[in-house]
Every structure is written in C-alpha cells, then in structure tokens.
CSV table of C-alpha atoms in Angstrom, one decimal:
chain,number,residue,atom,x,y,z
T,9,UNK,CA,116.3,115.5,107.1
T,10,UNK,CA,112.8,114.4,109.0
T,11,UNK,CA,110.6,112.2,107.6
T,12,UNK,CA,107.9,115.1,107.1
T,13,UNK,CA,110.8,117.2,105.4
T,14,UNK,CA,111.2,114.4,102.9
T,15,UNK,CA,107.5,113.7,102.4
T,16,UNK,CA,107.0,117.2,101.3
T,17,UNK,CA,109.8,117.6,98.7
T,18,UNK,CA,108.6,119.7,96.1
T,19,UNK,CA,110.0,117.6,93.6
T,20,UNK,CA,108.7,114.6,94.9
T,21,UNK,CA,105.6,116.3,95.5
T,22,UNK,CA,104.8,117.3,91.8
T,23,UNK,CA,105.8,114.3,90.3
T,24,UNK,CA,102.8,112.2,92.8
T,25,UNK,CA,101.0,115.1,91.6
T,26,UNK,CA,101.7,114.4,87.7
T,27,UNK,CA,100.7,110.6,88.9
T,28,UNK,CA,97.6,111.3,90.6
T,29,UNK,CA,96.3,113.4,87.4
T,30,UNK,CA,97.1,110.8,84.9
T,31,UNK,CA,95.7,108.0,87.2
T,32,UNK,CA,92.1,110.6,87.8
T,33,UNK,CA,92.0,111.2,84.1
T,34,UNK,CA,92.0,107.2,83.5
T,35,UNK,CA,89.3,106.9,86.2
T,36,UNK,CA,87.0,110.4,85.4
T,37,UNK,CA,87.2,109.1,81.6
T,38,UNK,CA,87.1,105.4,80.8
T,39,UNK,CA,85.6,103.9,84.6
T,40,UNK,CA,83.5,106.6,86.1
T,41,UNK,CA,83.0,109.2,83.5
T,42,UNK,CA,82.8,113.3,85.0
T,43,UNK,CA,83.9,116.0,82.4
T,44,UNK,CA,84.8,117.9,86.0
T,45,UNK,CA,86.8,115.1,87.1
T,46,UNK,CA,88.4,114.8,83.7
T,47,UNK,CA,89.6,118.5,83.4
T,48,UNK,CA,90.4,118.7,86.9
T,49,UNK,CA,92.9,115.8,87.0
T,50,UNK,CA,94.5,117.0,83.4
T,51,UNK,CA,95.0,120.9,84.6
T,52,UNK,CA,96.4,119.1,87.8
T,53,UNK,CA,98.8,117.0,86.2
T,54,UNK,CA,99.8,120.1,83.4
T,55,UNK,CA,100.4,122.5,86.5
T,56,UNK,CA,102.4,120.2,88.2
T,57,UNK,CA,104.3,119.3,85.3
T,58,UNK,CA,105.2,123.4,84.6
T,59,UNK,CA,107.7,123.7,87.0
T,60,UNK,CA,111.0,121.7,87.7
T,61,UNK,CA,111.7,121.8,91.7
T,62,UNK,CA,115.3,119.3,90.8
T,63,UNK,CA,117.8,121.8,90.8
T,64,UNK,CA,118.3,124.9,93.9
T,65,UNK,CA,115.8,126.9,91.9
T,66,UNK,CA,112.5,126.4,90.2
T,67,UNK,CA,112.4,126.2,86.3
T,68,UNK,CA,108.9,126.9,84.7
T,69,UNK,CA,108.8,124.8,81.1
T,70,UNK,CA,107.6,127.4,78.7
T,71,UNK,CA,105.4,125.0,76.8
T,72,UNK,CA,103.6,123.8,79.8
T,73,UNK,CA,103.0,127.2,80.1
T,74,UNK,CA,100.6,127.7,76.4
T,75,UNK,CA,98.9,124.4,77.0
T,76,UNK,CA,97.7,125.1,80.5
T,77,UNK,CA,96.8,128.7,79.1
T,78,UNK,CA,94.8,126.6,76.3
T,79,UNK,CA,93.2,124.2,78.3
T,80,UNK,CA,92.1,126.9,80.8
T,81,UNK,CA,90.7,129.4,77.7
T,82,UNK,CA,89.2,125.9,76.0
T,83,UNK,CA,87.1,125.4,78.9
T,84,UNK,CA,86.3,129.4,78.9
T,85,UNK,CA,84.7,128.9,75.3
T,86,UNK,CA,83.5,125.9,76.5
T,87,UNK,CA,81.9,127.5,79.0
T,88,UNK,CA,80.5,130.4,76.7
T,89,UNK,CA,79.4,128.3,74.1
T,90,UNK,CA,77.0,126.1,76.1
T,91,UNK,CA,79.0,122.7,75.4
T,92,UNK,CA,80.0,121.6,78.9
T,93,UNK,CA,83.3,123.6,79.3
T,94,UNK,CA,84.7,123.1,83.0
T,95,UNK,CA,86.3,126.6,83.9
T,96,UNK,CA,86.2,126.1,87.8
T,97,UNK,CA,87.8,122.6,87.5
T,98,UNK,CA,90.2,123.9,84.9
T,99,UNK,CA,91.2,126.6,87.4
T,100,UNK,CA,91.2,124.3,90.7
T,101,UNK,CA,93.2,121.6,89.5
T,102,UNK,CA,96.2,124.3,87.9
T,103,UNK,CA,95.7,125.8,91.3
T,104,UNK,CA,96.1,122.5,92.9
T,105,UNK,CA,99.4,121.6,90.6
T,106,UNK,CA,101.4,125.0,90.6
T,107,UNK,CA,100.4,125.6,94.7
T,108,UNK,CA,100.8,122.6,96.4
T,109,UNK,CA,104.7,121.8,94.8
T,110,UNK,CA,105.5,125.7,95.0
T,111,UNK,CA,104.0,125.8,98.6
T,112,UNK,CA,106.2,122.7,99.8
T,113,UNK,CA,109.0,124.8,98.0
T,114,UNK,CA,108.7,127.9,100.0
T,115,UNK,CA,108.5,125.6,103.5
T,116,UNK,CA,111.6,123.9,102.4
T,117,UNK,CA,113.2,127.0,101.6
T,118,UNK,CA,112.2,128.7,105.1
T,119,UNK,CA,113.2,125.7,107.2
C-alpha cells in the first residue's frame, strides 16, 4: 500500500477528524471563544464519530445518528429564536465529518 493510500484511510481519517473536533471545541470555547467555531468543530467530531470504517463495510452508530439530528435542529431553533443558533456551521462541519471519511472510503474501495 502507498503512502497516500495509507494517509487516506477512512478509518484513520475519521478518527484525526474526531481529534481535530475535540481539540477546535477546546480552542473555539475556553481560548478563542466563536459560537461558529464551537458548533462547527462538535457537528465535525459527531459526524465523524457516526460511522465505523474498521471492518470491510461501514457501520452508522444509531445514536450518533439522534444527537447529530439534535444538534443540527438545536441550532435551527436557535436560529429561529434569535439566540445565536449556528445552522450553517452545524451543517458544514456534519458535512465535513460524514464526507471526508466516506469520500476516502469510496477512493479506497475504487483503487
């Protein structure tokens, strides 16, 4: 396997993913606080959490599943309500954590 094939294991992949949202959420909310930055690195690190690349095929975590749909209608109401709800971060960074993992899947799978 190539270097390039290994740097984009899905697996591998998610789980930096499910690092780089916890480490964001530590940074957007205690050192540099951004409500954008703050839902954008939690719906990252729930959506790459959601699915398990580890075995030949992918397994979506049901529960992951109700809290990414929570956090994406909490910042809806949010939104509505006039109380700083983030819906374009909230839809970015799931974007960002089911994609990128599923995408590295799908180049895996066609190589």
């Amino acid at each position: 396997m190539s270097w390039l094939g290994a740097l984009l294991a899905p697996d591998r992949l998610a789980r930096t993913l499910v690092y780089a949202g916890i480490a964001g959420f530590i940074w957007f909310f205690f050192l540099q606080p951004s409500p954008f930055g703050s839902t954008l690195a939690v719906t990252t690190l729930v959506g790459a959490g959601m699915v398990q690349y580890s075995s030949d095929r992918p397994f979506v975590i049901p529960l992951y599943i109700y809290l990414l749909a929570a956090l994406l209608l909490l910042q809806g109401v949010g939104l509505v309500l006039g109380v700083g709800g983030q819906p374009g971060a909230a839809l970015l960074g799931s974007a960002l954590g089911l994609g990128l993992p599923y995408l590295a899947y799908r180049l895996r799978r066609s190589a």
